[in-house]
Amino acid sequence: MKLNSKCIPSGIMAGLLAGAVLIVLFFFFDLARGEPLATPTFLSGALLGEESVVAAPLRIALFTIAHFAVFIVLGIIAAVVVDLTGIPRNLLLGTAYGLFGCSLVFYAALVISGARILQAPAWPVVFFGNVVAGAVMVGYLRWAGSETGLTGVLSRLAGQRVFREGITVGLLGAGAVALWFLIVDSVVGRPLFTPGALGSAFLYGVAAADNVVVSASTVVGYTLFHIAGFITVGVVASALVTHAERFPPLFFGLIILFVVFETFFVFMAAMLGTWLMEELAWWSVLAGNLLGALVMGGYLWKAHPELQEKLRDEVLWAEP
């Protein structure tokens, strides 16, 4: 199968855009932590050696060139693969490519360079950044190809009920959980401790409750990821409910989704530090997430009266 003549140039531009977006994201991430350029400084040191005679600014400049070179290669690979296979250039493909492909390259490079993985930027931030970079990469390839451009994709998403509803549901769930923990923290005399603790562990790698910093950077930083996570869950839940209107047994997938979400939260907290599970009482975590699930489920229940009727149908529950 012959490659499209625009394939390689499009891949190069896609890689440059994705690499630039990732640099901007980590610039603001470092700025929020109060450590400007900490990420490129660490990575350039891993690439050229901390003891290198090359001055830090030059090391960062050389690393930036290498960063763009790697993303150009990743962009070309993505462009060639989608051109040869005909895989749809959609955001799902982009996020998957960023999450797995870009993250694999990142950590493989750290291992090869001999850098200490634990000193690398927090893994949730790395994964999030790579997901965004992958989405930008494939989004550009879609725009540059014969398919509808990225703006068309976004317009299409905005026009779909699942995404509109999922965003609304996610925001409602995120707000309910945030309000719950604000009340719990205020009652025990430490307002905003929960988002501050999670943000301190998430952004700064804090390993003890005594080092928790309740500040705008930790609270707002964690809140952004909190909202993004709930919106993702909201979109998945909305898709499940929409499909359950045609196949009601799929409704039970929402229960599985809730269990998976709870498990993921506990797993993430354990990865960030066992001290978090000691400081954040299990009952408050369970109650908060249950409240969020009830709010999200209640909204979806009201928004889908057709599903209500089908779930009340005795035929559905009749034994075969």
C-alpha positions as protocol buffer text, in pm:
chain_id: "A"
residue {
  index: 1
  type: MET
  ca { x: 0 y: 0 z: 0 }
}
residue {
  index: 2
  type: LYS
  ca { x: 141 y: 339 z: -103 }
}
residue {
  index: 3
  type: LEU
  ca { x: 184 y: 618 z: 153 }
}
residue {
  index: 4
  type: ASN
  ca { x: 9 y: 948 z: 101 }
}
residue {
  index: 5
  type: SER
  ca { x: 255 y: 1218 z: -7 }
}
residue {
  index: 6
  type: LYS
  ca { x: 144 y: 1438 z: 284 }
}
residue {
  index: 7
  type: CYS
  ca { x: 191 y: 1160 z: 542 }
}
residue {
  index: 8
  type: ILE
  ca { x: 547 y: 1238 z: 656 }
}
residue {
  index: 9
  type: PRO
  ca { x: 510 y: 1621 z: 661 }
}
residue {
  index: 10
  type: SER
  ca { x: 184 y: 1584 z: 854 }
}
residue {
  index: 11
  type: GLY
  ca { x: 354 y: 1348 z: 1101 }
}
residue {
  index: 12
  type: ILE
  ca { x: 638 y: 1596 z: 1154 }
}
residue {
  index: 13
  type: MET
  ca { x: 397 y: 1883 z: 1223 }
}
residue {
  index: 14
  type: ALA
  ca { x: 182 y: 1663 z: 1450 }
}
residue {
  index: 15
  type: GLY
  ca { x: 490 y: 1569 z: 1653 }
}
residue {
  index: 16
  type: LEU
  ca { x: 603 y: 1932 z: 1682 }
}
residue {
  index: 17
  type: LEU
  ca { x: 261 y: 2042 z: 1803 }
}
residue {
  index: 18
  type: ALA
  ca { x: 233 y: 1758 z: 2055 }
}
residue {
  index: 19
  type: GLY
  ca { x: 584 y: 1825 z: 2185 }
}
residue {
  index: 20
  type: ALA
  ca { x: 509 y: 2196 z: 2223 }
}
residue {
  index: 21
  type: VAL
  ca { x: 185 y: 2127 z: 2411 }
}
residue {
  index: 22
  type: LEU
  ca { x: 367 y: 1896 z: 2653 }
}
residue {
  index: 23
  type: ILE
  ca { x: 633 y: 2160 z: 2719 }
}
residue {
  index: 24
  type: VAL
  ca { x: 365 y: 2419 z: 2797 }
}
residue {
  index: 25
  type: LEU
  ca { x: 181 y: 2179 z: 3031 }
}
residue {
  index: 26
  type: PHE
  ca { x: 494 y: 2097 z: 3230 }
}
residue {
  index: 27
  type: PHE
  ca { x: 595 y: 2462 z: 3238 }
}
residue {
  index: 28
  type: PHE
  ca { x: 272 y: 2549 z: 3419 }
}
residue {
  index: 29
  type: PHE
  ca { x: 296 y: 2233 z: 3632 }
}
residue {
  index: 30
  type: ASP
  ca { x: 642 y: 2337 z: 3756 }
}
residue {
  index: 31
  type: LEU
  ca { x: 522 y: 2695 z: 3802 }
}
residue {
  index: 32
  type: ALA
  ca { x: 228 y: 2575 z: 4016 }
}
residue {
  index: 33
  type: ARG
  ca { x: 469 y: 2382 z: 4238 }
}
residue {
  index: 34
  type: GLY
  ca { x: 689 y: 2690 z: 4278 }
}
residue {
  index: 35
  type: GLU
  ca { x: 978 y: 2518 z: 4095 }
}
residue {
  index: 36
  type: PRO
  ca { x: 1005 y: 2680 z: 3749 }
}
residue {
  index: 37
  type: LEU
  ca { x: 1174 y: 2459 z: 3486 }
}
residue {
  index: 38
  type: ALA
  ca { x: 1221 y: 2175 z: 3738 }
}
residue {
  index: 39
  type: THR
  ca { x: 1105 y: 1911 z: 3488 }
}
residue {
  index: 40
  type: PRO
  ca { x: 1336 y: 2003 z: 3195 }
}
residue {
  index: 41
  type: THR
  ca { x: 1621 y: 2051 z: 3443 }
}
residue {
  index: 42
  type: PHE
  ca { x: 1575 y: 1699 z: 3580 }
}
residue {
  index: 43
  type: LEU
  ca { x: 1528 y: 1540 z: 3238 }
}
residue {
  index: 44
  type: SER
  ca { x: 1823 y: 1723 z: 3082 }
}
residue {
  index: 45
  type: GLY
  ca { x: 2037 y: 1610 z: 3376 }
}
residue {
  index: 46
  type: ALA
  ca { x: 1922 y: 1252 z: 3317 }
}
residue {
  index: 47
  type: LEU
  ca { x: 2004 y: 1280 z: 2948 }
}
residue {
  index: 48
  type: LEU
  ca { x: 2345 y: 1451 z: 2972 }
}
residue {
  index: 49
  type: GLY
  ca { x: 2442 y: 1371 z: 3331 }
}
residue {
  index: 50
  type: GLU
  ca { x: 2414 y: 1592 z: 3637 }
}
residue {
  index: 51
  type: GLU
  ca { x: 2791 y: 1628 z: 3652 }
}
residue {
  index: 52
  type: SER
  ca { x: 2819 y: 1738 z: 3290 }
}
residue {
  index: 53
  type: VAL
  ca { x: 3040 y: 2039 z: 3221 }
}
residue {
  index: 54
  type: VAL
  ca { x: 2762 y: 2174 z: 3000 }
}
residue {
  index: 55
  type: ALA
  ca { x: 2586 y: 2468 z: 3167 }
}
residue {
  index: 56
  type: ALA
  ca { x: 2227 y: 2410 z: 3285 }
}
residue {
  index: 57
  type: PRO
  ca { x: 2063 y: 2647 z: 3029 }
}
residue {
  index: 58
  type: LEU
  ca { x: 2250 y: 2475 z: 2744 }
}
residue {
  index: 59
  type: ARG
  ca { x: 2154 y: 2132 z: 2883 }
}
residue {
  index: 60
  type: ILE
  ca { x: 1789 y: 2235 z: 2883 }
}
residue {
  index: 61
  type: ALA
  ca { x: 1821 y: 2366 z: 2526 }
}
residue {
  index: 62
  type: LEU
  ca { x: 1979 y: 2039 z: 2408 }
}
residue {
  index: 63
  type: PHE
  ca { x: 1714 y: 1838 z: 2588 }
}
residue {
  index: 64
  type: THR
  ca { x: 1440 y: 2047 z: 2423 }
}
residue {
  index: 65
  type: ILE
  ca { x: 1586 y: 1967 z: 2081 }
}
residue {
  index: 66
  type: ALA
  ca { x: 1595 y: 1596 z: 2171 }
}
residue {
  index: 67
  type: HIS
  ca { x: 1237 y: 1624 z: 2305 }
}
residue {
  index: 68
  type: PHE
  ca { x: 1108 y: 1762 z: 1975 }
}
residue {
  index: 69
  type: ALA
  ca { x: 1310 y: 1506 z: 1778 }
}
residue {
  index: 70
  type: VAL
  ca { x: 1148 y: 1220 z: 1970 }
}
residue {
  index: 71
  type: PHE
  ca { x: 800 y: 1363 z: 1920 }
}
residue {
  index: 72
  type: ILE
  ca { x: 865 y: 1413 z: 1549 }
}
residue {
  index: 73
  type: VAL
  ca { x: 947 y: 1043 z: 1527 }
}
residue {
  index: 74
  type: LEU
  ca { x: 632 y: 958 z: 1728 }
}
residue {
  index: 75
  type: GLY
  ca { x: 428 y: 1182 z: 1499 }
}
residue {
  index: 76
  type: ILE
  ca { x: 567 y: 1018 z: 1184 }
}
residue {
  index: 77
  type: ILE
  ca { x: 498 y: 671 z: 1327 }
}
residue {
  index: 78
  type: ALA
  ca { x: 139 y: 770 z: 1407 }
}
residue {
  index: 79
  type: ALA
  ca { x: 89 y: 923 z: 1061 }
}
residue {
  index: 80
  type: VAL
  ca { x: 232 y: 618 z: 881 }
}
residue {
  index: 81
  type: VAL
  ca { x: 30 y: 370 z: 1088 }
}
residue {
  index: 82
  type: VAL
  ca { x: -306 y: 545 z: 1038 }
}
residue {
  index: 83
  type: ASP
  ca { x: -232 y: 599 z: 669 }
}
residue {
  index: 84
  type: LEU
  ca { x: -143 y: 234 z: 602 }
}
residue {
  index: 85
  type: THR
  ca { x: -410 y: 76 z: 822 }
}
residue {
  index: 86
  type: GLY
  ca { x: -695 y: 321 z: 768 }
}
residue {
  index: 87
  type: ILE
  ca { x: -758 y: 345 z: 1144 }
}
residue {
  index: 88
  type: PRO
  ca { x: -996 y: 638 z: 1213 }
}
residue {
  index: 89
  type: ARG
  ca { x: -811 y: 945 z: 1332 }
}
residue {
  index: 90
  type: ASN
  ca { x: -1024 y: 1008 z: 1640 }
}
residue {
  index: 91
  type: LEU
  ca { x: -955 y: 1133 z: 1991 }
}
residue {
  index: 92
  type: LEU
  ca { x: -984 y: 783 z: 2139 }
}
residue {
  index: 93
  type: LEU
  ca { x: -693 y: 667 z: 1923 }
}
residue {
  index: 94
  type: GLY
  ca { x: -497 y: 978 z: 2017 }
}
residue {
  index: 95
  type: THR
  ca { x: -542 y: 938 z: 2391 }
}
residue {
  index: 96
  type: ALA
  ca { x: -452 y: 567 z: 2371 }
}
residue {
  index: 97
  type: TYR
  ca { x: -140 y: 644 z: 2166 }
}
residue {
  index: 98
  type: GLY
  ca { x: -34 y: 913 z: 2410 }
}
residue {
  index: 99
  type: LEU
  ca { x: -106 y: 704 z: 2720 }
}
residue {
  index: 100
  type: PHE
  ca { x: 75 y: 391 z: 2604 }
}
residue {
  index: 101
  type: GLY
  ca { x: 312 y: 493 z: 2325 }
}
residue {
  index: 102
  type: CYS
  ca { x: 443 y: 824 z: 2457 }
}
residue {
  index: 103
  type: SER
  ca { x: 456 y: 706 z: 2819 }
}
residue {
  index: 104
  type: LEU
  ca { x: 646 y: 392 z: 2717 }
}
residue {
  index: 105
  type: VAL
  ca { x: 906 y: 600 z: 2535 }
}
residue {
  index: 106
  type: PHE
  ca { x: 935 y: 839 z: 2832 }
}
residue {
  index: 107
  type: TYR
  ca { x: 999 y: 577 z: 3097 }
}
residue {
  index: 108
  type: ALA
  ca { x: 1215 y: 361 z: 2866 }
}
residue {
  index: 109
  type: ALA
  ca { x: 1439 y: 664 z: 2809 }
}
residue {
  index: 110
  type: LEU
  ca { x: 1468 y: 720 z: 3185 }
}
residue {
  index: 111
  type: VAL
  ca { x: 1561 y: 357 z: 3244 }
}
residue {
  index: 112
  type: ILE
  ca { x: 1821 y: 361 z: 2965 }
}
residue {
  index: 113
  type: SER
  ca { x: 1972 y: 685 z: 3095 }
}
residue {
  index: 114
  type: GLY
  ca { x: 2000 y: 539 z: 3445 }
}
residue {
  index: 115
  type: ALA
  ca { x: 1788 y: 814 z: 3601 }
}
residue {
  index: 116
  type: ARG
  ca { x: 1599 y: 747 z: 3921 }
}
residue {
  index: 117
  type: ILE
  ca { x: 1238 y: 684 z: 3828 }
}
residue {
  index: 118
  type: LEU
  ca { x: 1112 y: 800 z: 4167 }
}
residue {
  index: 119
  type: GLN
  ca { x: 1263 y: 1144 z: 4107 }
}
residue {
  index: 120
  type: ALA
  ca { x: 1080 y: 1182 z: 3778 }
}
residue {
  index: 121
  type: PRO
  ca { x: 767 y: 1399 z: 3757 }
}
residue {
  index: 122
  type: ALA
  ca { x: 464 y: 1243 z: 3927 }
}
residue {
  index: 123
  type: TRP
  ca { x: 334 y: 956 z: 3709 }
}
residue {
  index: 124
  type: PRO
  ca { x: -29 y: 1083 z: 3699 }
}
residue {
  index: 125
  type: VAL
  ca { x: 96 y: 1413 z: 3554 }
}
residue {
  index: 126
  type: VAL
  ca { x: 315 y: 1231 z: 3301 }
}
residue {
  index: 127
  type: PHE
  ca { x: 23 y: 1013 z: 3190 }
}
residue {
  index: 128
  type: PHE
  ca { x: -212 y: 1312 z: 3168 }
}
residue {
  index: 129
  type: GLY
  ca { x: 41 y: 1514 z: 2968 }
}
residue {
  index: 130
  type: ASN
  ca { x: 103 y: 1227 z: 2728 }
}
residue {
  index: 131
  type: VAL
  ca { x: -270 y: 1171 z: 2681 }
}
residue {
  index: 132
  type: VAL
  ca { x: -312 y: 1537 z: 2586 }
}
residue {
  index: 133
  type: ALA
  ca { x: -9 y: 1520 z: 2356 }
}
residue {
  index: 134
  type: GLY
  ca { x: -144 y: 1208 z: 2187 }
}
residue {
  index: 135
  type: ALA
  ca { x: -485 y: 1370 z: 2138 }
}
residue {
  index: 136
  type: VAL
  ca { x: -322 y: 1679 z: 1985 }
}
residue {
  index: 137
  type: MET
  ca { x: -106 y: 1462 z: 1759 }
}
residue {
  index: 138
  type: VAL
  ca { x: -388 y: 1252 z: 1617 }
}
residue {
  index: 139
  type: GLY
  ca { x: -621 y: 1554 z: 1617 }
}
residue {
  index: 140
  type: TYR
  ca { x: -383 y: 1736 z: 1386 }
}
residue {
  index: 141
  type: LEU
  ca { x: -354 y: 1430 z: 1161 }
}
residue {
  index: 142
  type: ARG
  ca { x: -733 y: 1428 z: 1135 }
}
residue {
  index: 143
  type: TRP
  ca { x: -739 y: 1799 z: 1052 }
}
residue {
  index: 144
  type: ALA
  ca { x: -458 y: 1760 z: 796 }
}
residue {
  index: 145
  type: GLY
  ca { x: -626 y: 1460 z: 634 }
}
residue {
  index: 146
  type: SER
  ca { x: -941 y: 1435 z: 430 }
}
residue {
  index: 147
  type: GLU
  ca { x: -1154 y: 1382 z: 741 }
}
residue {
  index: 148
  type: THR
  ca { x: -1320 y: 1659 z: 941 }
}
residue {
  index: 149
  type: GLY
  ca { x: -1067 y: 1874 z: 1124 }
}
residue {
  index: 150
  type: LEU
  ca { x: -1011 y: 1897 z: 1499 }
}
residue {
  index: 151
  type: THR
  ca { x: -1257 y: 2184 z: 1528 }
}
residue {
  index: 152
  type: GLY
  ca { x: -1509 y: 1968 z: 1348 }
}
residue {
  index: 153
  type: VAL
  ca { x: -1442 y: 1688 z: 1595 }
}
residue {
  index: 154
  type: LEU
  ca { x: -1498 y: 1920 z: 1889 }
}
residue {
  index: 155
  type: SER
  ca { x: -1816 y: 2056 z: 1732 }
}
residue {
  index: 156
  type: ARG
  ca { x: -1937 y: 1703 z: 1673 }
}
residue {
  index: 157
  type: LEU
  ca { x: -1863 y: 1610 z: 2033 }
}
residue {
  index: 158
  type: ALA
  ca { x: -2045 y: 1918 z: 2159 }
}
residue {
  index: 159
  type: GLY
  ca { x: -2341 y: 1819 z: 1947 }
}
residue {
  index: 160
  type: GLN
  ca { x: -2365 y: 1471 z: 2091 }
}
residue {
  index: 161
  type: ARG
  ca { x: -2587 y: 1415 z: 2390 }
}
residue {
  index: 162
  type: VAL
  ca { x: -2351 y: 1165 z: 2554 }
}
residue {
  index: 163
  type: PHE
  ca { x: -2068 y: 1417 z: 2582 }
}
residue {
  index: 164
  type: ARG
  ca { x: -2287 y: 1709 z: 2684 }
}
residue {
  index: 165
  type: GLU
  ca { x: -2463 y: 1497 z: 2942 }
}
residue {
  index: 166
  type: GLY
  ca { x: -2136 y: 1334 z: 3058 }
}
residue {
  index: 167
  type: ILE
  ca { x: -1972 y: 1670 z: 3123 }
}
residue {
  index: 168
  type: THR
  ca { x: -2276 y: 1790 z: 3319 }
}
residue {
  index: 169
  type: VAL
  ca { x: -2291 y: 1467 z: 3521 }
}
residue {
  index: 170
  type: GLY
  ca { x: -1916 y: 1479 z: 3589 }
}
residue {
  index: 171
  type: LEU
  ca { x: -1930 y: 1838 z: 3712 }
}
residue {
  index: 172
  type: LEU
  ca { x: -2224 y: 1757 z: 3940 }
}
residue {
  index: 173
  type: GLY
  ca { x: -2043 y: 1455 z: 4087 }
}
residue {
  index: 174
  type: ALA
  ca { x: -1717 y: 1645 z: 4130 }
}
residue {
  index: 175
  type: GLY
  ca { x: -1900 y: 1932 z: 4300 }
}
residue {
  index: 176
  type: ALA
  ca { x: -2087 y: 1700 z: 4536 }
}
residue {
  index: 177
  type: VAL
  ca { x: -1768 y: 1520 z: 4646 }
}
residue {
  index: 178
  type: ALA
  ca { x: -1575 y: 1845 z: 4683 }
}
residue {
  index: 179
  type: LEU
  ca { x: -1854 y: 1995 z: 4894 }
}
residue {
  index: 180
  type: TRP
  ca { x: -1865 y: 1681 z: 5112 }
}
residue {
  index: 181
  type: PHE
  ca { x: -1494 y: 1693 z: 5190 }
}
residue {
  index: 182
  type: LEU
  ca { x: -1511 y: 2068 z: 5250 }
}
residue {
  index: 183
  type: ILE
  ca { x: -1779 y: 2006 z: 5514 }
}
residue {
  index: 184
  type: VAL
  ca { x: -1589 y: 1712 z: 5671 }
}
residue {
  index: 185
  type: ASP
  ca { x: -1261 y: 1906 z: 5681 }
}
residue {
  index: 186
  type: SER
  ca { x: -1432 y: 2212 z: 5829 }
}
residue {
  index: 187
  type: VAL
  ca { x: -1606 y: 2007 z: 6100 }
}
residue {
  index: 188
  type: VAL
  ca { x: -1274 y: 1855 z: 6218 }
}
residue {
  index: 189
  type: GLY
  ca { x: -1110 y: 2198 z: 6213 }
}
residue {
  index: 190
  type: ARG
  ca { x: -883 y: 2172 z: 5907 }
}
residue {
  index: 191
  type: PRO
  ca { x: -1055 y: 2332 z: 5607 }
}
residue {
  index: 192
  type: LEU
  ca { x: -940 y: 2215 z: 5262 }
}
residue {
  index: 193
  type: PHE
  ca { x: -706 y: 1956 z: 5414 }
}
residue {
  index: 194
  type: THR
  ca { x: -826 y: 1674 z: 5185 }
}
residue {
  index: 195
  type: PRO
  ca { x: -758 y: 1850 z: 4850 }
}
residue {
  index: 196
  type: GLY
  ca { x: -444 y: 2000 z: 5005 }
}
residue {
  index: 197
  type: ALA
  ca { x: -317 y: 1656 z: 5111 }
}
residue {
  index: 198
  type: LEU
  ca { x: -400 y: 1495 z: 4777 }
}
residue {
  index: 199
  type: GLY
  ca { x: -250 y: 1789 z: 4589 }
}
residue {
  index: 200
  type: SER
  ca { x: 66 y: 1783 z: 4803 }
}
residue {
  index: 201
  type: ALA
  ca { x: 114 y: 1412 z: 4734 }
}
residue {
  index: 202
  type: PHE
  ca { x: 10 y: 1442 z: 4371 }
}
residue {
  index: 203
  type: LEU
  ca { x: 214 y: 1749 z: 4277 }
}
residue {
  index: 204
  type: TYR
  ca { x: 499 y: 1754 z: 4528 }
}
residue {
  index: 205
  type: GLY
  ca { x: 539 y: 1390 z: 4629 }
}
residue {
  index: 206
  type: VAL
  ca { x: 485 y: 1469 z: 4999 }
}
residue {
  index: 207
  type: ALA
  ca { x: 533 y: 1154 z: 5207 }
}
residue {
  index: 208
  type: ALA
  ca { x: 391 y: 1256 z: 5546 }
}
residue {
  index: 209
  type: ALA
  ca { x: 92 y: 1444 z: 5685 }
}
residue {
  index: 210
  type: ASP
  ca { x: 321 y: 1693 z: 5862 }
}
residue {
  index: 211
  type: ASN
  ca { x: 448 y: 1815 z: 5525 }
}
residue {
  index: 212
  type: VAL
  ca { x: 106 y: 1878 z: 5370 }
}
residue {
  index: 213
  type: VAL
  ca { x: 75 y: 2228 z: 5224 }
}
residue {
  index: 214
  type: VAL
  ca { x: -275 y: 2369 z: 5196 }
}
residue {
  index: 215
  type: SER
  ca { x: -225 y: 2639 z: 4936 }
}
residue {
  index: 216
  type: ALA
  ca { x: -378 y: 2765 z: 4615 }
}
residue {
  index: 217
  type: SER
  ca { x: -137 y: 2556 z: 4405 }
}
residue {
  index: 218
  type: THR
  ca { x: -209 y: 2227 z: 4584 }
}
residue {
  index: 219
  type: VAL
  ca { x: -586 y: 2277 z: 4619 }
}
residue {
  index: 220
  type: VAL
  ca { x: -647 y: 2416 z: 4269 }
}
residue {
  index: 221
  type: GLY
  ca { x: -397 y: 2176 z: 4112 }
}
residue {
  index: 222
  type: TYR
  ca { x: -567 y: 1870 z: 4258 }
}
residue {
  index: 223
  type: THR
  ca { x: -914 y: 2012 z: 4191 }
}
residue {
  index: 224
  type: LEU
  ca { x: -841 y: 2034 z: 3817 }
}
residue {
  index: 225
  type: PHE
  ca { x: -748 y: 1664 z: 3807 }
}
residue {
  index: 226
  type: HIS
  ca { x: -1048 y: 1587 z: 4030 }
}
residue {
  index: 227
  type: ILE
  ca { x: -1284 y: 1753 z: 3783 }
}
residue {
  index: 228
  type: ALA
  ca { x: -1117 y: 1592 z: 3481 }
}
residue {
  index: 229
  type: GLY
  ca { x: -1152 y: 1248 z: 3640 }
}
residue {
  index: 230
  type: PHE
  ca { x: -1520 y: 1294 z: 3720 }
}
residue {
  index: 231
  type: ILE
  ca { x: -1595 y: 1424 z: 3372 }
}
residue {
  index: 232
  type: THR
  ca { x: -1432 y: 1113 z: 3226 }
}
residue {
  index: 233
  type: VAL
  ca { x: -1643 y: 891 z: 3452 }
}
residue {
  index: 234
  type: GLY
  ca { x: -1949 y: 1101 z: 3367 }
}
residue {
  index: 235
  type: VAL
  ca { x: -1904 y: 1051 z: 2992 }
}
residue {
  index: 236
  type: VAL
  ca { x: -1860 y: 674 z: 3036 }
}
residue {
  index: 237
  type: ALA
  ca { x: -2166 y: 657 z: 3262 }
}
residue {
  index: 238
  type: SER
  ca { x: -2373 y: 859 z: 3015 }
}
residue {
  index: 239
  type: ALA
  ca { x: -2268 y: 628 z: 2731 }
}
residue {
  index: 240
  type: LEU
  ca { x: -2364 y: 321 z: 2937 }
}
residue {
  index: 241
  type: VAL
  ca { x: -2705 y: 463 z: 3024 }
}
residue {
  index: 242
  type: THR
  ca { x: -2769 y: 565 z: 2662 }
}
residue {
  index: 243
  type: HIS
  ca { x: -2690 y: 217 z: 2536 }
}
residue {
  index: 244
  type: ALA
  ca { x: -2884 y: 62 z: 2826 }
}
residue {
  index: 245
  type: GLU
  ca { x: -3200 y: 221 z: 2685 }
}
residue {
  index: 246
  type: ARG
  ca { x: -3164 y: -25 z: 2396 }
}
residue {
  index: 247
  type: PHE
  ca { x: -3023 y: -311 z: 2605 }
}
residue {
  index: 248
  type: PRO
  ca { x: -3140 y: -268 z: 2969 }
}
residue {
  index: 249
  type: PRO
  ca { x: -2910 y: -536 z: 3126 }
}
residue {
  index: 250
  type: LEU
  ca { x: -2620 y: -305 z: 3041 }
}
residue {
  index: 251
  type: PHE
  ca { x: -2748 y: -88 z: 3327 }
}
residue {
  index: 252
  type: PHE
  ca { x: -2557 y: -314 z: 3563 }
}
residue {
  index: 253
  type: GLY
  ca { x: -2240 y: -190 z: 3397 }
}
residue {
  index: 254
  type: LEU
  ca { x: -2289 y: 126 z: 3604 }
}
residue {
  index: 255
  type: ILE
  ca { x: -2244 y: -78 z: 3920 }
}
residue {
  index: 256
  type: ILE
  ca { x: -1923 y: -222 z: 3781 }
}
residue {
  index: 257
  type: LEU
  ca { x: -1812 y: 130 z: 3685 }
}
residue {
  index: 258
  type: PHE
  ca { x: -1867 y: 249 z: 4044 }
}
residue {
  index: 259
  type: VAL
  ca { x: -1664 y: -42 z: 4185 }
}
residue {
  index: 260
  type: VAL
  ca { x: -1383 y: 21 z: 3937 }
}
residue {
  index: 261
  type: PHE
  ca { x: -1382 y: 393 z: 4022 }
}
residue {
  index: 262
  type: GLU
  ca { x: -1363 y: 323 z: 4395 }
}
residue {
  index: 263
  type: THR
  ca { x: -1084 y: 70 z: 4343 }
}
residue {
  index: 264
  type: PHE
  ca { x: -891 y: 313 z: 4124 }
}
residue {
  index: 265
  type: PHE
  ca { x: -916 y: 589 z: 4386 }
}
residue {
  index: 266
  type: VAL
  ca { x: -785 y: 360 z: 4661 }
}
residue {
  index: 267
  type: PHE
  ca { x: -509 y: 235 z: 4430 }
}
residue {
  index: 268
  type: MET
  ca { x: -406 y: 589 z: 4340 }
}
residue {
  index: 269
  type: ALA
  ca { x: -401 y: 696 z: 4705 }
}
residue {
  index: 270
  type: ALA
  ca { x: -190 y: 391 z: 4792 }
}
residue {
  index: 271
  type: MET
  ca { x: 52 y: 475 z: 4509 }
}
residue {
  index: 272
  type: LEU
  ca { x: 87 y: 831 z: 4635 }
}
residue {
  index: 273
  type: GLY
  ca { x: 148 y: 716 z: 4993 }
}
residue {
  index: 274
  type: THR
  ca { x: -6 y: 491 z: 5257 }
}
residue {
  index: 275
  type: TRP
  ca { x: -20 y: 788 z: 5494 }
}
residue {
  index: 276
  type: LEU
  ca { x: -305 y: 928 z: 5282 }
}
residue {
  index: 277
  type: MET
  ca { x: -530 y: 636 z: 5369 }
}
residue {
  index: 278
  type: GLU
  ca { x: -450 y: 692 z: 5736 }
}
residue {
  index: 279
  type: GLU
  ca { x: -529 y: 1064 z: 5721 }
}
residue {
  index: 280
  type: LEU
  ca { x: -839 y: 1037 z: 5500 }
}
residue {
  index: 281
  type: ALA
  ca { x: -1085 y: 832 z: 5702 }
}
residue {
  index: 282
  type: TRP
  ca { x: -1217 y: 541 z: 5497 }
}
residue {
  index: 283
  type: TRP
  ca { x: -1576 y: 618 z: 5591 }
}
residue {
  index: 284
  type: SER
  ca { x: -1550 y: 976 z: 5463 }
}
residue {
  index: 285
  type: VAL
  ca { x: -1397 y: 858 z: 5133 }
}
residue {
  index: 286
  type: LEU
  ca { x: -1668 y: 595 z: 5089 }
}
residue {
  index: 287
  type: ALA
  ca { x: -1946 y: 837 z: 5186 }
}
residue {
  index: 288
  type: GLY
  ca { x: -1809 y: 1110 z: 4957 }
}
residue {
  index: 289
  type: ASN
  ca { x: -1783 y: 887 z: 4652 }
}
residue {
  index: 290
  type: LEU
  ca { x: -2121 y: 731 z: 4727 }
}
residue {
  index: 291
  type: LEU
  ca { x: -2273 y: 1079 z: 4744 }
}
residue {
  index: 292
  type: GLY
  ca { x: -2111 y: 1168 z: 4412 }
}
residue {
  index: 293
  type: ALA
  ca { x: -2243 y: 846 z: 4257 }
}
residue {
  index: 294
  type: LEU
  ca { x: -2596 y: 915 z: 4387 }
}
residue {
  index: 295
  type: VAL
  ca { x: -2593 y: 1269 z: 4247 }
}
residue {
  index: 296
  type: MET
  ca { x: -2465 y: 1150 z: 3908 }
}
residue {
  index: 297
  type: GLY
  ca { x: -2702 y: 853 z: 3902 }
}
residue {
  index: 298
  type: GLY
  ca { x: -2998 y: 1067 z: 4005 }
}
residue {
  index: 299
  type: TYR
  ca { x: -2935 y: 1310 z: 3721 }
}
residue {
  index: 300
  type: LEU
  ca { x: -2902 y: 1030 z: 3466 }
}
residue {
  index: 301
  type: TRP
  ca { x: -3215 y: 859 z: 3604 }
}
residue {
  index: 302
  type: LYS
  ca { x: -3420 y: 1176 z: 3557 }
}
residue {
  index: 303
  type: ALA
  ca { x: -3271 y: 1242 z: 3213 }
}
residue {
  index: 304
  type: HIS
  ca { x: -3362 y: 896 z: 3079 }
}
residue {
  index: 305
  type: PRO
  ca { x: -3731 y: 824 z: 3151 }
}
residue {
  index: 306
  type: GLU
  ca { x: -3736 y: 559 z: 2876 }
}
residue {
  index: 307
  type: LEU
  ca { x: -3480 y: 354 z: 3069 }
}
residue {
  index: 308
  type: GLN
  ca { x: -3693 y: 386 z: 3384 }
}
residue {
  index: 309
  type: GLU
  ca { x: -3986 y: 227 z: 3205 }
}
residue {
  index: 310
  type: LYS
  ca { x: -3778 y: -58 z: 3067 }
}
residue {
  index: 311
  type: LEU
  ca { x: -3622 y: -134 z: 3407 }
}
residue {
  index: 312
  type: ARG
  ca { x: -3969 y: -149 z: 3561 }
}
residue {
  index: 313
  type: ASP
  ca { x: -4080 y: -401 z: 3300 }
}
residue {
  index: 314
  type: GLU
  ca { x: -4148 y: -734 z: 3473 }
}
residue {
  index: 315
  type: VAL
  ca { x: -4042 y: -922 z: 3159 }
}
residue {
  index: 316
  type: LEU
  ca { x: -3686 y: -802 z: 3212 }
}
residue {
  index: 317
  type: TRP
  ca { x: -3671 y: -959 z: 3558 }
}
residue {
  index: 318
  type: ALA
  ca { x: -3862 y: -1274 z: 3476 }
}
residue {
  index: 319
  type: GLU
  ca { x: -3672 y: -1598 z: 3512 }
}
residue {
  index: 320
  type: PRO
  ca { x: -3602 y: -1776 z: 3182 }
}
